[in-house]
The first five atom37 places (N, CA, C, CB, O) and aatype in JSON, in Angstrom:
{
  "aatype": [12, 12, 16, 2, 6, 5, 17, 5, 6, 10, 0, 5, 6, 8, 6, 10, 0, 13, 13, 1, 0, 3, 19, 4, 10, 7, 15, 14, 5, 15, 18, 15, 10, 6, 6, 11, 1, 5, 9, 4, 6, 3, 12, 3, 0, 15, 16, 11, 0, 19, 3, 0, 0, 12, 1, 0, 3, 13, 17, 15, 10, 14, 0, 6, 0, 1, 7, 11, 10, 10, 3, 12, 10, 7, 6, 15, 7, 4, 6, 16, 1, 5, 17, 17, 6, 6, 10, 10, 7, 19, 15, 14, 2, 4, 15, 0, 15, 15, 0],
  "atom_mask": [
    [1, 1, 1, 1, 1],
    [1, 1, 1, 1, 1],
    [1, 1, 1, 1, 1],
    [1, 1, 1, 1, 1],
    [1, 1, 1, 1, 1],
    [1, 1, 1, 1, 1],
    [1, 1, 1, 1, 1],
    [1, 1, 1, 1, 1],
    [1, 1, 1, 1, 1],
    [1, 1, 1, 1, 1],
    [1, 1, 1, 1, 1],
    [1, 1, 1, 1, 1],
    [1, 1, 1, 1, 1],
    [1, 1, 1, 1, 1],
    [1, 1, 1, 1, 1],
    [1, 1, 1, 1, 1],
    [1, 1, 1, 1, 1],
    [1, 1, 1, 1, 1],
    [1, 1, 1, 1, 1],
    [1, 1, 1, 1, 1],
    [1, 1, 1, 1, 1],
    [1, 1, 1, 1, 1],
    [1, 1, 1, 1, 1],
    [1, 1, 1, 1, 1],
    [1, 1, 1, 1, 1],
    [1, 1, 1, 0, 1],
    [1, 1, 1, 1, 1],
    [1, 1, 1, 1, 1],
    [1, 1, 1, 1, 1],
    [1, 1, 1, 1, 1],
    [1, 1, 1, 1, 1],
    [1, 1, 1, 1, 1],
    [1, 1, 1, 1, 1],
    [1, 1, 1, 1, 1],
    [1, 1, 1, 1, 1],
    [1, 1, 1, 1, 1],
    [1, 1, 1, 1, 1],
    [1, 1, 1, 1, 1],
    [1, 1, 1, 1, 1],
    [1, 1, 1, 1, 1],
    [1, 1, 1, 1, 1],
    [1, 1, 1, 1, 1],
    [1, 1, 1, 1, 1],
    [1, 1, 1, 1, 1],
    [1, 1, 1, 1, 1],
    [1, 1, 1, 1, 1],
    [1, 1, 1, 1, 1],
    [1, 1, 1, 1, 1],
    [1, 1, 1, 1, 1],
    [1, 1, 1, 1, 1],
    [1, 1, 1, 1, 1],
    [1, 1, 1, 1, 1],
    [1, 1, 1, 1, 1],
    [1, 1, 1, 1, 1],
    [1, 1, 1, 1, 1],
    [1, 1, 1, 1, 1],
    [1, 1, 1, 1, 1],
    [1, 1, 1, 1, 1],
    [1, 1, 1, 1, 1],
    [1, 1, 1, 1, 1],
    [1, 1, 1, 1, 1],
    [1, 1, 1, 1, 1],
    [1, 1, 1, 1, 1],
    [1, 1, 1, 1, 1],
    [1, 1, 1, 1, 1],
    [1, 1, 1, 1, 1],
    [1, 1, 1, 0, 1],
    [1, 1, 1, 1, 1],
    [1, 1, 1, 1, 1],
    [1, 1, 1, 1, 1],
    [1, 1, 1, 1, 1],
    [1, 1, 1, 1, 1],
    [1, 1, 1, 1, 1],
    [1, 1, 1, 0, 1],
    [1, 1, 1, 1, 1],
    [1, 1, 1, 1, 1],
    [1, 1, 1, 0, 1],
    [1, 1, 1, 1, 1],
    [1, 1, 1, 1, 1],
    [1, 1, 1, 1, 1],
    [1, 1, 1, 1, 1],
    [1, 1, 1, 1, 1],
    [1, 1, 1, 1, 1],
    [1, 1, 1, 1, 1],
    [1, 1, 1, 1, 1],
    [1, 1, 1, 1, 1],
    [1, 1, 1, 1, 1],
    [1, 1, 1, 1, 1],
    [1, 1, 1, 0, 1],
    [1, 1, 1, 1, 1],
    [1, 1, 1, 1, 1],
    [1, 1, 1, 1, 1],
    [1, 1, 1, 1, 1],
    [1, 1, 1, 1, 1],
    [1, 1, 1, 1, 1],
    [1, 1, 1, 1, 1],
    [1, 1, 1, 1, 1],
    [1, 1, 1, 1, 1],
    [1, 1, 1, 1, 1]
  ],
  "atom_positions": [
    [[-47.27, 9.06, -2.48], [-47.14, 7.75, -1.88], [-47.47, 6.7, -2.94], [-48.08, 7.62, -0.63], [-48.42, 6.85, -3.71]],
    [[-46.69, 5.65, -2.97], [-46.88, 4.6, -3.97], [-48.06, 3.71, -3.6], [-45.6, 3.75, -4.1], [-48.38, 3.51, -2.43]],
    [[-48.7, 3.19, -4.63], [-49.81, 2.26, -4.42], [-49.25, 0.86, -4.16], [-50.77, 2.24, -5.64], [-48.07, 0.59, -4.39]],
    [[-50.11, -0.03, -3.69], [-49.69, -1.41, -3.48], [-49.21, -2.05, -4.77], [-50.83, -2.24, -2.89], [-48.24, -2.8, -4.78]],
    [[-49.9, -1.75, -5.87], [-49.51, -2.3, -7.16], [-48.13, -1.82, -7.59], [-50.54, -1.94, -8.22], [-47.33, -2.59, -8.12]],
    [[-47.85, -0.54, -7.34], [-46.54, 0.01, -7.68], [-45.46, -0.65, -6.82], [-46.51, 1.55, -7.49], [-44.38, -0.97, -7.32]],
    [[-45.74, -0.84, -5.53], [-44.78, -1.5, -4.65], [-44.54, -2.94, -5.1], [-45.28, -1.48, -3.19], [-43.4, -3.41, -5.08]],
    [[-45.61, -3.63, -5.5], [-45.45, -5.01, -5.95], [-44.59, -5.08, -7.2], [-46.83, -5.64, -6.22], [-43.72, -5.95, -7.32]],
    [[-44.81, -4.17, -8.13], [-44.01, -4.13, -9.35], [-42.54, -3.85, -9.03], [-44.56, -3.08, -10.32], [-41.65, -4.49, -9.58]],
    [[-42.3, -2.89, -8.15], [-40.94, -2.54, -7.77], [-40.27, -3.73, -7.06], [-40.94, -1.3, -6.84], [-39.1, -4.03, -7.32]],
    [[-41.0, -4.4, -6.19], [-40.46, -5.56, -5.48], [-40.14, -6.7, -6.45], [-41.45, -6.05, -4.4], [-39.12, -7.38, -6.3]],
    [[-41.01, -6.92, -7.42], [-40.76, -7.97, -8.41], [-39.52, -7.67, -9.24], [-41.97, -8.14, -9.32], [-38.71, -8.57, -9.5]],
    [[-39.37, -6.43, -9.65], [-38.17, -6.05, -10.42], [-36.91, -6.25, -9.58], [-38.27, -4.58, -10.89], [-35.89, -6.72, -10.09]],
    [[-36.99, -5.9, -8.31], [-35.86, -6.05, -7.4], [-35.51, -7.54, -7.22], [-36.17, -5.4, -6.03], [-34.34, -7.93, -7.32]],
    [[-36.52, -8.35, -6.97], [-36.3, -9.78, -6.8], [-35.75, -10.41, -8.06], [-37.6, -10.47, -6.4], [-34.87, -11.28, -7.99]],
    [[-36.23, -9.99, -9.21], [-35.75, -10.52, -10.48], [-34.28, -10.17, -10.71], [-36.61, -9.99, -11.64], [-33.51, -11.01, -11.18]],
    [[-33.9, -8.95, -10.38], [-32.5, -8.55, -10.54], [-31.59, -9.41, -9.68], [-32.32, -7.06, -10.17], [-30.52, -9.83, -10.13]],
    [[-32.0, -9.69, -8.45], [-31.17, -10.5, -7.56], [-31.24, -11.99, -7.93], [-31.59, -10.3, -6.11], [-30.27, -12.72, -7.71]],
    [[-32.37, -12.43, -8.47], [-32.47, -13.81, -8.96], [-31.49, -14.03, -10.11], [-33.91, -14.12, -9.41], [-30.8, -15.05, -10.16]],
    [[-31.43, -13.07, -11.02], [-30.49, -13.19, -12.15], [-29.05, -13.29, -11.64], [-30.62, -11.98, -13.1], [-28.24, -14.03, -12.19]],
    [[-28.75, -12.53, -10.59], [-27.41, -12.6, -10.02], [-27.14, -13.97, -9.42], [-27.22, -11.51, -8.95], [-26.05, -14.51, -9.58]],
    [[-28.13, -14.53, -8.73], [-27.96, -15.87, -8.16], [-27.72, -16.91, -9.25], [-29.19, -16.26, -7.33], [-26.86, -17.79, -9.11]],
    [[-28.48, -16.81, -10.34], [-28.3, -17.74, -11.45], [-26.9, -17.58, -12.04], [-29.39, -17.5, -12.54], [-26.23, -18.57, -12.35]],
    [[-26.48, -16.36, -12.2], [-25.14, -16.08, -12.74], [-24.06, -16.67, -11.84], [-24.93, -14.57, -12.91], [-23.08, -17.24, -12.33]],
    [[-24.23, -16.52, -10.54], [-23.24, -17.06, -9.61], [-23.17, -18.58, -9.68], [-23.56, -16.62, -8.18], [-22.12, -19.18, -9.44]],
    [[-24.3, -19.2, -10.02], [-24.33, -20.65, -10.13], [-23.62, -21.17, -11.37], [0.0, 0.0, 0.0], [-23.19, -22.32, -11.41]],
    [[-23.51, -20.34, -12.37], [-22.87, -20.75, -13.62], [-22.19, -19.55, -14.28], [-23.9, -21.39, -14.58], [-22.59, -19.13, -15.36]],
    [[-21.18, -19.0, -13.62], [-20.56, -17.77, -14.12], [-19.93, -17.91, -15.51], [-19.52, -17.31, -13.16], [-19.84, -16.93, -16.25]],
    [[-19.51, -19.11, -15.87], [-18.88, -19.3, -17.18], [-19.9, -19.15, -18.31], [-18.23, -20.68, -17.25], [-19.51, -19.0, -19.47]],
    [[-21.19, -19.18, -17.98], [-22.23, -19.06, -19.0], [-22.54, -17.61, -19.36], [-23.49, -19.74, -18.53], [-23.35, -17.35, -20.25]],
    [[-21.89, -16.68, -18.69], [-22.19, -15.26, -18.89], [-20.95, -14.52, -19.34], [-22.76, -14.63, -17.61], [-19.85, -14.76, -18.85]],
    [[-21.15, -13.61, -20.26], [-20.04, -12.76, -20.7], [-19.8, -11.69, -19.64], [-20.35, -12.1, -22.09], [-20.62, -11.47, -18.75]],
    [[-18.66, -11.06, -19.75], [-18.34, -9.98, -18.83], [-19.38, -8.86, -18.93], [-16.92, -9.42, -19.11], [-19.77, -8.27, -17.93]],
    [[-19.83, -8.57, -20.15], [-20.85, -7.54, -20.36], [-22.17, -7.92, -19.68], [-21.08, -7.32, -21.86], [-22.82, -7.07, -19.07]],
    [[-22.56, -9.19, -19.78], [-23.8, -9.64, -19.12], [-23.67, -9.55, -17.6], [-24.13, -11.09, -19.53], [-24.63, -9.16, -16.92]],
    [[-22.53, -9.89, -17.08], [-22.29, -9.79, -15.64], [-22.35, -8.33, -15.19], [-20.93, -10.41, -15.26], [-22.91, -8.02, -14.14]],
    [[-21.76, -7.45, -15.98], [-21.81, -6.03, -15.66], [-23.24, -5.54, -15.63], [-20.99, -5.21, -16.67], [-23.63, -4.79, -14.73]],
    [[-24.04, -5.95, -16.61], [-25.45, -5.53, -16.68], [-26.23, -6.05, -15.48], [-26.09, -6.02, -17.99], [-27.09, -5.35, -14.94]],
    [[-25.96, -7.28, -15.07], [-26.63, -7.84, -13.9], [-26.31, -7.02, -12.67], [-26.22, -9.31, -13.68], [-27.2, -6.71, -11.88]],
    [[-25.06, -6.66, -12.5], [-24.66, -5.83, -11.35], [-25.32, -4.45, -11.41], [-23.12, -5.67, -11.3], [-25.78, -3.94, -10.39]],
    [[-25.37, -3.87, -12.59], [-26.02, -2.56, -12.74], [-27.51, -2.64, -12.44], [-25.78, -2.01, -14.15], [-28.09, -1.73, -11.85]],
    [[-28.15, -3.73, -12.87], [-29.58, -3.92, -12.61], [-29.85, -4.07, -11.11], [-30.11, -5.14, -13.37], [-30.83, -3.54, -10.59]],
    [[-28.97, -4.8, -10.42], [-29.11, -4.95, -8.97], [-28.98, -3.59, -8.28], [-28.05, -5.94, -8.41], [-29.78, -3.24, -7.4]],
    [[-27.98, -2.83, -8.69], [-27.75, -1.51, -8.1], [-28.93, -0.58, -8.38], [-26.46, -0.91, -8.64], [-29.38, 0.13, -7.48]],
    [[-29.41, -0.59, -9.61], [-30.53, 0.29, -9.98], [-31.8, -0.07, -9.23], [-30.77, 0.24, -11.48], [-32.53, 0.81, -8.79]],
    [[-32.08, -1.37, -9.09], [-33.3, -1.76, -8.4], [-33.22, -1.43, -6.92], [-33.56, -3.25, -8.59], [-34.22, -1.04, -6.31]],
    [[-32.05, -1.58, -6.33], [-31.88, -1.22, -4.92], [-32.07, 0.28, -4.72], [-30.49, -1.65, -4.4], [-32.74, 0.71, -3.78]],
    [[-31.5, 1.07, -5.61], [-31.66, 2.53, -5.52], [-33.12, 2.92, -5.71], [-30.78, 3.23, -6.58], [-33.6, 3.85, -5.05]],
    [[-33.84, 2.24, -6.59], [-35.25, 2.56, -6.83], [-36.09, 2.24, -5.59], [-35.78, 1.77, -8.04], [-36.97, 3.02, -5.22]],
    [[-35.83, 1.11, -4.96], [-36.56, 0.74, -3.74], [-36.26, 1.75, -2.63], [-36.2, -0.69, -3.28], [-37.17, 2.22, -1.96]],
    [[-34.99, 2.07, -2.45], [-34.6, 3.04, -1.41], [-35.25, 4.4, -1.65], [-33.07, 3.19, -1.36], [-35.75, 5.02, -0.72]],
    [[-35.24, 4.86, -2.89], [-35.84, 6.16, -3.22], [-37.34, 6.15, -2.97], [-35.56, 6.53, -4.68], [-37.89, 7.14, -2.48]],
    [[-38.0, 5.06, -3.31], [-39.45, 4.96, -3.08], [-39.76, 4.95, -1.59], [-40.02, 3.69, -3.75], [-40.73, 5.57, -1.15]],
    [[-38.93, 4.26, -0.81], [-39.13, 4.26, 0.64], [-38.97, 5.66, 1.21], [-38.15, 3.29, 1.32], [-39.76, 6.09, 2.05]],
    [[-37.93, 6.37, 0.75], [-37.72, 7.74, 1.23], [-38.9, 8.64, 0.86], [-36.41, 8.32, 0.66], [-39.37, 9.42, 1.68]],
    [[-39.35, 8.53, -0.37], [-40.47, 9.37, -0.83], [-41.73, 9.09, -0.02], [-40.75, 9.14, -2.32], [-42.42, 10.02, 0.4]],
    [[-42.02, 7.83, 0.22], [-43.19, 7.49, 1.02], [-43.04, 7.98, 2.46], [-43.44, 5.98, 1.0], [-43.98, 8.48, 3.06]],
    [[-41.84, 7.82, 3.0], [-41.58, 8.27, 4.38], [-41.84, 9.76, 4.51], [-40.12, 7.94, 4.8], [-42.53, 10.2, 5.43]],
    [[-41.28, 10.55, 3.59], [-41.4, 12.0, 3.69], [-42.78, 12.5, 3.3], [-40.36, 12.66, 2.83], [-43.11, 13.66, 3.54]],
    [[-43.61, 11.64, 2.69], [-44.98, 12.05, 2.39], [-45.9, 11.88, 3.6], [-45.51, 11.24, 1.21], [-47.04, 12.35, 3.58]],
    [[-45.41, 11.22, 4.63], [-46.2, 11.04, 5.85], [-46.23, 12.32, 6.68], [-45.64, 9.88, 6.7], [-45.32, 13.15, 6.57]],
    [[-47.25, 12.49, 7.49], [-47.26, 13.62, 8.43], [-46.09, 13.49, 9.4], [-48.6, 13.69, 9.2], [-45.61, 12.38, 9.67]],
    [[-45.63, 14.61, 9.93], [-44.45, 14.64, 10.81], [-44.57, 13.67, 11.98], [-44.24, 16.05, 11.34], [-43.62, 12.95, 12.3]],
    [[-45.72, 13.64, 12.62], [-45.9, 12.76, 13.78], [-45.76, 11.29, 13.37], [-47.27, 13.0, 14.42], [-45.17, 10.49, 14.1]],
    [[-46.31, 10.95, 12.21], [-46.22, 9.56, 11.73], [-44.79, 9.18, 11.4], [-47.11, 9.38, 10.49], [-44.38, 8.04, 11.65]],
    [[-44.02, 10.12, 10.85], [-42.61, 9.82, 10.55], [-41.85, 9.48, 11.82], [-41.93, 11.01, 9.84], [-41.08, 8.52, 11.84]],
    [[-42.07, 10.25, 12.87], [-41.4, 9.98, 14.14], [-41.78, 8.63, 14.7], [0.0, 0.0, 0.0], [-40.93, 7.88, 15.17]],
    [[-43.07, 8.31, 14.67], [-43.53, 7.02, 15.19], [-42.98, 5.87, 14.35], [-45.07, 6.97, 15.21], [-42.6, 4.83, 14.88]],
    [[-42.95, 6.06, 13.04], [-42.42, 5.01, 12.17], [-40.95, 4.76, 12.47], [-42.61, 5.39, 10.69], [-40.52, 3.61, 12.55]],
    [[-40.18, 5.82, 12.63], [-38.76, 5.64, 12.97], [-38.59, 4.93, 14.3], [-38.05, 7.01, 13.01], [-37.72, 4.08, 14.45]],
    [[-39.43, 5.27, 15.27], [-39.38, 4.57, 16.56], [-39.64, 3.08, 16.37], [-40.41, 5.17, 17.55], [-38.92, 2.24, 16.9]],
    [[-40.68, 2.76, 15.6], [-41.03, 1.35, 15.36], [-39.92, 0.62, 14.63], [-42.33, 1.24, 14.57], [-39.57, -0.5, 14.99]],
    [[-39.37, 1.25, 13.6], [-38.29, 0.62, 12.84], [-37.06, 0.39, 13.71], [-37.93, 1.48, 11.62], [-36.42, -0.65, 13.63]],
    [[-36.73, 1.37, 14.54], [-35.58, 1.25, 15.43], [-35.74, 0.16, 16.46], [0.0, 0.0, 0.0], [-34.76, -0.46, 16.87]],
    [[-36.97, -0.09, 16.88], [-37.25, -1.11, 17.89], [-37.5, -2.49, 17.28], [-38.44, -0.7, 18.72], [-37.62, -3.48, 18.01]],
    [[-37.59, -2.57, 15.96], [-37.95, -3.82, 15.29], [-36.87, -4.89, 15.37], [-38.27, -3.54, 13.86], [-37.16, -6.08, 15.24]],
    [[-35.63, -4.46, 15.57], [-34.53, -5.42, 15.56], [-33.98, -5.64, 14.15], [0.0, 0.0, 0.0], [-33.0, -6.37, 13.97]],
    [[-34.62, -5.02, 13.17], [-34.14, -5.09, 11.79], [-33.35, -3.82, 11.53], [-35.33, -5.27, 10.75], [-33.92, -2.79, 11.15]],
    [[-32.08, -3.89, 11.73], [-31.18, -2.73, 11.63], [-31.42, -1.77, 12.81], [-31.39, -1.99, 10.27], [-32.36, -1.95, 13.59]],
    [[-30.57, -0.78, 12.91], [-30.67, 0.19, 14.01], [-31.47, 1.4, 13.55], [-29.27, 0.62, 14.5], [-31.69, 1.61, 12.36]],
    [[-31.89, 2.2, 14.51], [-32.59, 3.42, 14.18], [-31.69, 4.33, 13.32], [-33.05, 4.16, 15.46], [-32.16, 4.94, 12.36]],
    [[-30.42, 4.4, 13.68], [-29.49, 5.23, 12.91], [-29.42, 4.76, 11.46], [-28.09, 5.19, 13.55], [-29.38, 5.59, 10.55]],
    [[-29.41, 3.47, 11.23], [-29.37, 2.93, 9.87], [-30.61, 3.39, 9.11], [-29.29, 1.38, 9.9], [-30.51, 3.83, 7.96]],
    [[-31.77, 3.27, 9.75], [-33.02, 3.7, 9.11], [-33.01, 5.2, 8.83], [-34.22, 3.33, 9.97], [-33.47, 5.64, 7.78]],
    [[-32.51, 5.99, 9.78], [-32.44, 7.44, 9.57], [-31.58, 7.78, 8.37], [-31.9, 8.13, 10.83], [-31.93, 8.65, 7.57]],
    [[-30.45, 7.09, 8.24], [-29.58, 7.34, 7.08], [-30.26, 6.93, 5.79], [-28.25, 6.58, 7.24], [-30.2, 7.66, 4.8]],
    [[-30.91, 5.77, 5.79], [-31.59, 5.29, 4.58], [-32.71, 6.25, 4.17], [-32.16, 3.88, 4.81], [-32.91, 6.52, 2.98]],
    [[-33.45, 6.74, 5.16], [-34.61, 7.57, 4.88], [-34.27, 9.06, 4.73], [-35.62, 7.4, 5.97], [-35.15, 9.87, 4.44]],
    [[-33.01, 9.41, 4.92], [-32.58, 10.79, 4.68], [-32.87, 11.73, 5.83], [0.0, 0.0, 0.0], [-33.07, 12.93, 5.61]],
    [[-32.9, 11.2, 7.04], [-33.1, 12.05, 8.21], [-31.72, 12.49, 8.68], [-33.91, 11.31, 9.35], [-30.95, 11.67, 9.18]],
    [[-31.42, 13.77, 8.53], [-30.09, 14.26, 8.9], [-29.98, 14.37, 10.4], [-29.8, 15.61, 8.24], [-31.0, 14.51, 11.08]],
    [[-28.77, 14.31, 10.95], [-28.56, 14.4, 12.39], [-29.06, 15.73, 12.97], [-27.09, 14.21, 12.71], [-29.44, 15.79, 14.14]],
    [[-29.06, 16.78, 12.17], [-29.48, 18.1, 12.66], [-30.97, 18.34, 12.46], [-28.7, 19.2, 11.95], [-31.48, 19.42, 12.75]],
    [[-31.66, 17.33, 11.98], [-33.07, 17.5, 11.65], [-33.82, 16.27, 12.14], [-33.29, 17.72, 10.12], [-33.37, 15.14, 11.92]],
    [[-34.92, 16.46, 12.8], [-35.69, 15.31, 13.24], [-36.63, 14.88, 12.12], [-36.48, 15.62, 14.53], [-36.84, 15.61, 11.15]],
    [[-37.18, 13.71, 12.28], [-38.12, 13.19, 11.27], [-39.41, 13.99, 11.28], [-38.43, 11.71, 11.52], [-40.23, 13.87, 10.36]],
    [[-39.59, 14.8, 12.29], [-40.83, 15.58, 12.36], [-40.75, 16.88, 11.56], [-41.17, 15.9, 13.79], [-41.74, 17.58, 11.41]],
    [[-39.56, 17.19, 11.05], [-39.46, 18.39, 10.2], [-39.14, 17.98, 8.79], [-38.38, 19.37, 10.73], [-38.37, 17.04, 8.56]],
    [[-39.7, 18.67, 7.85], [-39.5, 18.28, 6.46], [-38.31, 18.95, 5.84], [-40.71, 18.6, 5.65], [-38.01, 18.72, 4.67]]
  ]
}
């Protein structure tokens, strides 16, 4: 499970990648095609890193906690339970309570 400091660092890297994209969109003529490609790759990499960290933390929880967390996420109104299950790697043939 990641520490708060690790999560903060990951979140900052993610925010920075998307900030660079916003700046680029504001002045696209100021960036070369190679720089734009790198910005897109950085956004993709940071998103994958956040998703992977969330999955790792989810699966490090006890089975009962995983089920409760999925219930809470599904009821939160932020995406559907199915969306969260897909993001967290819960297969349709496997419940969150089994590893």
